[in-house]
Amino acid sequence: MPVAGFNEYRREDAQRYNDRRWWLGLTWGDLFDKATDTYPDREALVDDTRRFTYRELRDSVDRLAASFISLGIGQGDFVLLQLPNWNEFIISFFALQKAGARTVLLIARHGRSEINYLSELTQPKAWIVPETYGKINYEPLIADIRKDHACIEHVVLVRAKQKTGHIDLEDLIRKGARDEASLRMIEERRPNPMELSLILPTGGSTGLPKAVPRTHNDFITNVEYHSRPWEITSEDTLLTVAPVSHGQGMLCGVGPAFLNYARYVLLDSTRPEDICAVIEREKVTALPTVPVLIQRLVNLEGLEKYDLRSLRKIYSGGAPSSPELVKAVYEKLECKFVNAYGSTEGPSAMTNLYDDMNTICTTVGRKDCPYTDFKVINQYGEELPPGTEGELVTKGPTIFTGYFKSPEDNAQIFTKDGYYKTGDLARIDDSGIITLTGRIKETILRGGETISAIGIERLIGSHPAIADVAVIGMPDKDLGERICAYVVRKAGTALTHEEIVAHLKGLGASVMQLPERTEFVASIPTTGVGKADKKILKQDIAKKLNYSL
């Protein structure tokens, strides 16, 4: 089913990937059904409220899929899915996939600006969202979004305590039919694996998220090969702590758990005490996460109180891991460590369980899929010899085909021969080992999240008292980087950091876009071509923080 704004794979590429079975030809629904058919009585999913066998999970997913179809969610309709690490995310995701809908994944922290933008882009038919989560009451946000987006016909509330006039997810599951006619109706909704299945947001140059469309084929292939170097199997208990709806949550959690018939545990907390308690209680064997959370684990006072002997391997991605952190994992947690590289667009590489310490500490290993090609190019698009620094580019069955409804961006991000330009600087040695050396894009890596500096600059620059602004990532030992704004005030005005934050909140900025420090300066240094010299600003803030770059 063609989708306006989605670039399909070139016919010759798709034929090659299919003919050689690099694409498995599975949909997300197929993947789920295979797991539940194979191990119906095995425990499949655990969260803060429930435990499910594969059979119980299948029953809930099929009933919800039937209810979605009865609700009028059509094949190919977009649906926003914004849930934290709850079992309802898994049930809703697979039910939507089996009903033939296309899922737009949002994390709980996404606010008005991101949701408005993605709603405008995808025209969703429905929105699945908590009634409340933490300190967030979604009711005002729901009313605000629906006011501008009449396309959202249904709001499905999760863990709702009040009767608000919206649809209750539990009611949909409970009332959903699972008779022969309903199951046949679900079967008729099975999409072509080459179709767009989900959209994941990623940091965009405008500050608004870019929409990354992924097909069943390319994402499931991504999942398959990314689970191999750290050997996820049916014997594993896999724990997701980072947002399950994030790229890492899908690629390293949901996907490999169901593809490999593993037991899957969701934790809705990033407190190291909670993580250790769950590892001990559930006998977790594999933990994909980000360096900041690993740092909290190894630095936890009283770590020795917890029995973590079940933990065999930790996967670290989203930001660089220092050699000190890697060594601390081996010494304090006594498990294997894999250092990974990847992005929502599909490029992925990682070390494996048997690499030497130097490879793990200083590189991101080799490409995980043998059929995806990586190379390094110069500014003219020419391939560089091994060991030479340049931009990392990639093409293959795991790589997306371009951002959704973004022809201007797509014209810039691919080489003439169809390779995706990652924006990362790297070297590749003779044996294929990739060493990342820097970034071309102006982004900030905060705790595994990629945040657009340019987008925050535009938001801050809209304040009437600001003459100029430059946003950088300032070094932070826990999160990697935090957001720092250098601001020039207009003559005769007074402005505080708190007022800038309040201004951004008023514009609907998410918490991920709020600066954590503001430096007020008389002028911002510039390069020879008149752009803000962020290298000087980074040196300045590092000096003020007594941090050695």
XYZ file of C-alpha atoms in Angstrom:
549
model
C 0.000 0.000 0.000
C 1.834 3.181 -1.172
C 2.132 5.981 1.402
C 2.601 9.616 0.362
C 5.859 10.947 1.782
C 7.471 7.513 2.196
C 10.297 6.579 -0.159
C 10.078 2.934 -1.125
C 13.226 0.886 -1.678
C 14.632 0.903 -5.182
C 13.198 -2.084 -7.041
C 16.590 -3.665 -7.729
C 17.646 -3.311 -4.072
C 14.384 -4.760 -2.732
C 14.578 -7.695 -5.144
C 18.140 -8.448 -4.069
C 17.304 -8.275 -0.349
C 14.273 -10.515 -0.832
C 15.867 -13.025 -3.228
C 18.831 -13.589 -0.914
C 16.586 -13.725 2.185
C 18.455 -10.900 3.845
C 14.943 -9.706 4.563
C 13.033 -12.426 6.387
C 9.650 -11.555 4.905
C 8.095 -11.342 8.383
C 5.774 -8.689 9.756
C 5.798 -7.634 13.410
C 2.588 -9.621 13.792
C 4.251 -12.730 12.303
C 7.183 -12.361 14.671
C 4.842 -12.110 17.668
C 2.671 -15.042 16.563
C 5.713 -17.292 16.009
C 6.901 -16.648 19.566
C 3.488 -17.230 21.109
C 2.854 -20.356 18.997
C 6.261 -21.849 19.826
C 6.322 -21.311 23.599
C 2.703 -20.690 24.684
C 3.211 -21.636 28.340
C 6.568 -19.952 28.870
C 6.626 -16.686 30.788
C 6.966 -13.925 28.207
C 6.562 -10.518 29.842
C 6.948 -8.991 33.293
C 6.344 -5.400 34.388
C 5.399 -3.554 37.580
C 1.852 -4.908 37.644
C 1.625 -8.275 35.860
C 3.228 -11.396 34.509
C 2.171 -12.892 31.180
C 2.811 -16.216 29.532
C 3.063 -16.090 25.752
C -0.430 -17.602 25.603
C -1.913 -14.897 27.858
C -0.157 -12.189 25.902
C -1.484 -13.592 22.616
C -5.031 -13.555 23.990
C -4.804 -9.878 25.031
C -3.137 -8.786 21.776
C -5.681 -10.548 19.550
C -8.626 -9.175 21.520
C -7.239 -5.653 21.368
C -6.508 -5.964 17.639
C -10.120 -7.007 17.041
C -11.345 -4.038 19.099
C -9.147 -1.632 17.140
C -10.646 -2.910 13.888
C -14.174 -2.602 15.296
C -13.334 0.920 16.442
C -12.748 1.871 12.823
C -8.956 1.960 12.755
C -8.331 1.095 9.140
C -5.494 -0.718 7.448
C -2.681 1.780 6.960
C -4.042 4.315 9.467
C -1.466 6.008 11.676
C -1.855 5.730 15.464
C 0.162 7.588 18.097
C 1.479 5.265 20.824
C 2.792 7.177 23.838
C 3.303 4.877 26.805
C 6.100 4.315 29.321
C 7.625 0.945 30.198
C 4.305 -0.764 30.918
C 2.969 -4.072 29.662
C 0.256 -2.092 27.853
C 2.893 -0.764 25.450
C 3.723 -4.286 24.268
C 0.065 -5.291 23.976
C -0.876 -2.085 22.132
C 2.095 -2.184 19.768
C 1.539 -5.738 18.582
C -2.260 -5.277 18.462
C -1.849 -2.239 16.200
C 0.575 -4.139 13.979
C -1.790 -7.105 13.694
C -4.687 -4.752 12.916
C -2.663 -3.369 10.001
C -2.160 0.099 11.497
C 1.087 2.075 11.335
C 2.484 2.985 14.748
C 3.969 6.409 15.537
C 6.128 5.917 18.629
C 6.382 8.679 21.219
C 8.163 8.668 24.552
C 6.339 9.841 27.661
C 8.364 13.077 27.823
C 7.353 14.277 24.367
C 5.375 17.494 24.755
C 3.066 19.697 22.759
C 5.543 20.789 20.095
C 6.672 17.257 19.178
C 3.172 15.756 19.267
C 1.700 18.611 17.230
C 4.399 18.239 14.608
C 4.098 14.457 14.303
C 0.306 14.691 14.232
C 0.476 17.212 11.407
C 2.873 14.930 9.571
C 0.997 11.639 9.973
C -2.668 12.648 10.537
C -3.232 9.918 13.150
C -6.625 8.272 13.598
C -6.073 7.519 17.286
C -3.786 8.246 20.236
C -2.953 5.751 22.995
C -1.714 7.605 26.062
C -1.716 7.388 29.890
C -4.243 9.383 31.852
C -1.397 10.453 34.107
C 2.252 9.525 34.351
C 4.503 10.761 37.141
C 3.760 14.452 37.477
C 2.238 14.660 33.993
C -1.523 15.000 33.633
C -2.233 14.331 29.958
C -5.812 15.632 29.919
C -4.906 19.296 29.154
C -2.408 18.142 26.531
C -4.991 15.869 24.902
C -7.502 18.708 24.687
C -4.873 21.053 23.256
C -3.684 18.599 20.590
C -7.172 17.537 19.495
C -8.220 21.164 19.101
C -5.777 21.463 16.199
C -6.013 17.889 14.921
C -9.558 16.747 14.267
C -8.070 13.672 12.561
C -7.581 12.137 16.033
C -10.975 10.468 16.332
C -10.156 8.260 19.308
C -8.130 8.800 22.473
C -7.447 5.538 24.291
C -6.446 6.067 27.919
C -4.243 3.608 29.788
C -4.464 2.971 33.554
C -7.256 5.532 33.768
C -8.871 6.150 37.160
C -11.410 8.772 36.091
C -14.307 8.534 33.645
C -13.370 11.224 31.142
C -15.339 10.327 28.032
C -12.284 8.773 26.382
C -11.907 5.072 25.599
C -10.390 2.797 28.230
C -7.753 0.334 26.982
C -8.730 -2.315 29.522
C -12.307 -2.178 28.238
C -11.106 -2.710 24.669
C -9.106 -5.782 25.695
C -11.880 -7.207 27.850
C -14.614 -6.707 25.238
C -12.546 -7.717 22.218
C -13.686 -10.883 20.468
C -11.396 -13.808 19.754
C -13.749 -16.012 17.806
C -13.070 -17.486 14.388
C -14.535 -14.525 12.519
C -12.426 -12.016 14.477
C -9.217 -13.976 13.965
C -9.972 -14.264 10.248
C -10.527 -10.490 10.139
C -7.133 -9.947 11.785
C -5.479 -12.348 9.332
C -6.939 -10.387 6.424
C -5.255 -7.249 7.780
C -1.740 -8.721 7.507
C 0.387 -6.130 5.656
C 3.075 -6.713 3.074
C 6.419 -6.910 4.956
C 7.779 -4.257 2.554
C 5.244 -1.716 3.816
C 5.864 1.060 6.320
C 5.163 -0.372 9.789
C 6.238 2.271 12.268
C 7.647 5.760 12.624
C 10.274 6.621 15.213
C 11.124 10.249 16.017
C 14.758 11.321 16.093
C 16.493 14.640 16.714
C 15.956 17.048 13.801
C 17.917 20.095 12.659
C 14.915 22.335 13.360
C 14.490 21.151 16.950
C 11.381 19.245 15.985
C 11.834 15.488 15.610
C 12.444 14.006 12.213
C 10.127 11.110 11.452
C 12.040 7.932 10.603
C 9.813 5.463 8.715
C 10.761 1.796 8.980
C 9.300 -1.168 7.140
C 8.660 -4.567 8.707
C 11.464 -6.005 6.590
C 14.228 -3.512 7.269
C 13.617 -3.113 10.997
C 13.228 -6.817 11.745
C 16.434 -7.490 9.798
C 18.071 -4.744 11.869
C 16.825 -6.505 15.019
C 17.995 -9.939 13.855
C 21.599 -9.010 13.187
C 21.924 -6.576 16.087
C 21.005 -9.357 18.512
C 23.710 -11.702 17.220
C 27.011 -10.183 18.455
C 25.817 -10.250 22.073
C 24.052 -13.574 21.545
C 20.464 -13.018 22.673
C 18.706 -16.407 22.820
C 15.612 -18.066 24.263
C 17.612 -18.678 27.436
C 17.896 -14.946 28.150
C 15.879 -12.697 30.404
C 16.152 -9.269 28.817
C 15.548 -6.068 30.822
C 14.609 -2.694 29.309
C 15.132 0.343 31.527
C 15.461 3.120 28.926
C 12.161 4.152 27.254
C 10.746 1.108 25.484
C 9.372 3.295 22.669
C 12.814 4.745 21.968
C 14.967 3.395 19.143
C 17.127 1.418 21.564
C 14.062 0.036 23.338
C 12.716 -1.364 20.072
C 16.020 -2.505 18.541
C 17.563 -4.017 21.668
C 14.496 -4.876 23.758
C 11.136 -5.550 22.135
C 12.585 -6.837 18.854
C 15.207 -9.316 20.086
C 13.020 -10.538 22.960
C 10.230 -11.710 20.650
C 12.436 -12.677 17.688
C 14.562 -14.924 19.910
C 11.784 -16.123 22.276
C 13.433 -14.532 25.321
C 11.732 -13.531 28.563
C 11.191 -9.780 28.618
C 11.157 -7.518 31.673
C 10.102 -3.859 31.637
C 11.178 -1.512 34.429
C 9.701 1.952 34.700
C 12.521 3.398 36.791
C 16.125 4.435 36.241
C 17.093 4.384 39.927
C 20.109 2.081 40.291
C 18.595 0.504 43.412
C 15.483 -0.451 41.445
C 17.507 -1.810 38.535
C 19.606 -3.988 40.857
C 16.515 -5.235 42.707
C 14.853 -6.288 39.431
C 18.014 -7.976 38.142
C 18.169 -9.952 41.389
C 14.455 -10.814 41.550
C 13.953 -11.706 37.868
C 17.385 -13.262 37.293
C 18.068 -10.870 34.400
C 20.828 -12.043 32.057
C 21.020 -9.192 29.506
C 20.735 -5.430 29.997
C 20.760 -2.976 27.064
C 21.133 0.596 28.299
C 23.136 3.833 28.099
C 26.455 4.792 29.739
C 24.890 7.167 32.275
C 22.792 4.384 33.801
C 25.711 1.953 33.809
C 27.747 4.594 35.632
C 25.037 4.844 38.288
C 25.065 1.080 38.726
C 28.806 0.695 39.223
C 28.890 3.705 41.571
C 25.939 2.529 43.663
C 26.715 2.525 47.363
C 25.846 -0.897 48.719
C 26.071 -2.601 45.314
C 27.438 -5.703 47.027
C 24.085 -6.214 48.811
C 22.460 -7.342 45.575
C 22.847 -10.777 43.995
C 23.633 -9.883 40.377
C 25.269 -13.171 39.397
C 22.605 -13.864 36.749
C 23.690 -10.819 34.725
C 25.920 -12.082 31.912
C 26.111 -9.143 29.506
C 25.555 -5.405 29.322
C 24.975 -3.542 26.069
C 25.947 0.131 26.011
C 24.811 2.512 23.265
C 23.546 6.022 22.622
C 26.749 7.758 23.785
C 30.454 6.925 24.123
C 31.547 4.642 26.977
C 34.837 5.475 28.638
C 37.491 2.779 29.169
C 37.128 3.376 32.912
C 33.427 2.536 32.729
C 34.047 -0.648 30.753
C 36.656 -1.828 33.241
C 34.359 -0.984 36.168
C 31.652 -3.235 34.695
C 34.066 -6.173 34.492
C 35.366 -5.543 38.006
C 32.163 -4.667 39.894
C 29.409 -6.412 37.952
C 31.581 -9.285 36.718
C 29.811 -9.570 33.370
C 30.612 -9.045 29.685
C 30.305 -5.603 28.051
C 29.494 -4.785 24.426
C 30.051 -1.300 23.052
C 27.493 -0.420 20.377
C 26.831 2.190 17.728
C 23.531 2.820 16.071
C 20.878 5.302 15.096
C 17.145 5.248 14.436
C 17.852 5.355 10.696
C 19.338 1.842 10.792
C 23.169 1.996 10.881
C 24.469 -0.321 13.597
C 27.738 -1.867 14.713
C 29.010 -3.351 17.947
C 31.764 -5.263 19.643
C 31.070 -8.884 20.552
C 31.375 -10.961 23.705
C 34.848 -12.205 22.766
C 36.601 -9.001 21.662
C 39.701 -7.940 23.569
C 39.552 -5.124 26.100
C 41.218 -2.560 23.826
C 38.649 -3.151 21.053
C 35.749 -2.833 23.498
C 37.143 0.278 25.204
C 38.176 2.264 22.118
C 35.936 1.176 19.212
C 32.357 0.210 18.368
C 33.424 -3.050 16.789
C 32.293 -4.172 13.361
C 29.053 -3.818 11.407
C 26.559 -6.338 12.773
C 24.789 -7.190 9.490
C 27.227 -8.681 6.961
C 25.016 -7.462 4.093
C 25.015 -3.779 5.092
C 27.946 -1.833 3.677
C 29.887 0.820 5.613
C 32.557 3.087 4.190
C 34.243 6.411 4.984
C 34.173 9.306 2.509
C 35.689 12.773 2.204
C 33.798 16.024 1.559
C 33.696 15.258 -2.162
C 32.019 11.872 -1.655
C 35.165 9.900 -2.468
C 35.827 6.702 -0.528
C 38.873 6.918 1.729
C 41.427 4.167 2.391
C 41.385 2.129 5.638
C 42.490 4.027 8.727
C 41.605 7.462 7.311
C 39.120 9.721 9.083
C 36.029 10.819 7.173
C 32.242 10.718 7.271
C 30.722 7.318 7.932
C 28.151 6.330 5.277
C 26.133 3.141 4.898
C 23.697 1.273 2.671
C 21.925 -2.072 2.868
C 18.871 -4.075 3.973
C 18.839 -2.530 7.472
C 19.037 1.129 6.381
C 15.980 3.379 5.971
C 15.143 5.158 2.717
C 14.663 8.733 3.948
C 12.726 10.846 6.426
C 8.946 10.927 6.175
C 7.643 13.841 4.098
C 11.054 15.574 4.205
C 12.262 15.916 0.595
C 14.666 18.782 1.427
C 16.409 16.770 4.157
C 16.444 13.641 2.031
C 18.176 15.495 -0.808
C 21.083 16.165 1.564
C 21.505 12.928 3.518
C 22.292 10.425 0.764
C 25.330 10.163 -1.486
C 24.921 9.918 -5.252
C 25.237 6.137 -5.031
C 22.541 5.863 -2.340
C 24.562 5.658 0.878
C 23.076 7.252 4.016
C 25.346 9.949 5.449
C 25.390 9.402 9.214
C 26.963 12.742 10.114
C 29.529 10.875 12.249
C 33.284 11.021 11.732
C 35.032 7.667 11.864
C 37.899 5.438 10.767
C 37.540 1.851 9.564
C 40.629 -0.359 9.767
C 41.618 -3.233 7.495
C 39.656 -5.742 9.583
C 36.451 -3.668 9.504
C 36.647 -2.312 13.044
C 35.021 1.119 13.329
C 36.408 3.872 15.547
C 34.228 6.952 16.005
C 36.218 10.191 16.121
C 33.616 12.973 16.238
C 30.373 14.395 14.861
C 29.642 16.625 11.901
C 26.106 17.449 12.995
C 25.405 20.079 15.646
C 23.813 17.780 18.166
C 24.079 17.212 21.895
C 24.282 13.700 23.323
C 22.577 13.867 26.715
C 22.152 10.567 28.513
C 21.724 8.669 25.258
C 19.322 11.202 23.714
C 20.350 13.073 20.562
C 19.194 16.693 20.875
C 19.341 19.383 18.197
C 21.322 22.453 19.275
C 19.961 24.471 16.346
C 16.379 23.774 17.342
C 16.947 24.999 20.889
C 18.677 28.104 19.542
C 15.586 28.946 17.513
C 13.339 28.542 20.527
C 15.539 30.674 22.797
C 16.129 33.242 20.049
C 12.393 33.920 19.831
C 12.527 35.738 23.187
C 12.247 39.515 22.556
C 15.090 40.321 24.970
C 17.678 38.126 23.227
C 20.033 39.487 20.570
C 22.038 36.319 19.888
C 22.307 32.759 21.153
C 24.474 29.691 20.697
C 23.740 26.325 22.298
C 26.393 23.699 23.005
C 26.784 20.485 24.904
C 28.768 21.029 28.084
C 30.687 18.038 29.436
C 29.074 16.045 32.234
C 30.517 12.931 33.872
C 27.083 11.341 34.369
C 25.128 12.206 31.219
C 27.992 12.753 28.790
C 26.718 16.218 27.912
C 24.198 18.716 29.273
C 22.640 21.679 27.481
C 24.351 25.048 27.874
C 23.162 28.277 26.232
C 25.402 31.280 25.532
C 23.133 34.323 25.354
C 23.631 37.964 24.350
C 20.899 40.203 25.814
C 19.571 43.181 23.937
C 20.710 46.555 25.271
C 18.668 47.780 28.196
C 17.085 44.407 28.969
C 17.458 42.114 31.955
C 16.911 38.407 31.551
C 17.596 35.407 33.788
C 18.173 31.728 33.124
C 14.865 30.947 34.827
C 12.998 33.330 32.521
C 14.519 31.651 29.455
C 13.398 28.237 30.715
C 9.900 29.597 31.412
C 9.781 31.050 27.873
C 10.652 27.682 26.354
C 8.048 25.901 28.454
C 5.498 28.431 27.240
C 6.389 27.511 23.663
C 5.660 23.870 24.411
C 9.305 22.748 24.504
C 9.902 19.340 26.044
C 12.134 18.888 29.085
C 14.821 17.559 26.723
C 15.057 20.998 25.094
C 15.489 23.062 28.270
C 18.994 24.520 28.884
C 20.548 23.483 32.166
C 22.943 26.422 32.283
C 23.002 29.858 30.673
C 26.100 31.965 30.177
C 25.303 35.633 29.536
C 28.016 37.213 27.379
C 28.635 40.511 25.560
C 29.176 38.735 22.235
C 29.494 35.265 20.785
C 32.791 34.450 19.049
C 32.484 33.608 15.369
C 34.432 31.643 12.789
C 35.871 33.099 9.612
C 32.552 32.561 7.827
C 30.515 34.297 10.515
C 29.118 31.242 12.324
C 29.236 30.831 16.093
C 32.595 29.319 17.003
C 31.346 26.523 19.201
C 34.814 25.089 19.651
C 35.776 28.233 21.609
C 32.534 28.079 23.586
C 33.135 24.424 24.467
C 36.633 25.278 25.649
C 35.252 28.158 27.693
C 32.621 26.116 29.508
C 35.054 23.251 30.082
C 37.448 25.714 31.740
C 34.678 27.101 33.939
C 33.723 23.579 34.957
C 37.379 22.603 35.511
C 36.856 19.872 32.948
C 39.671 18.716 30.700
C 38.614 18.231 27.045
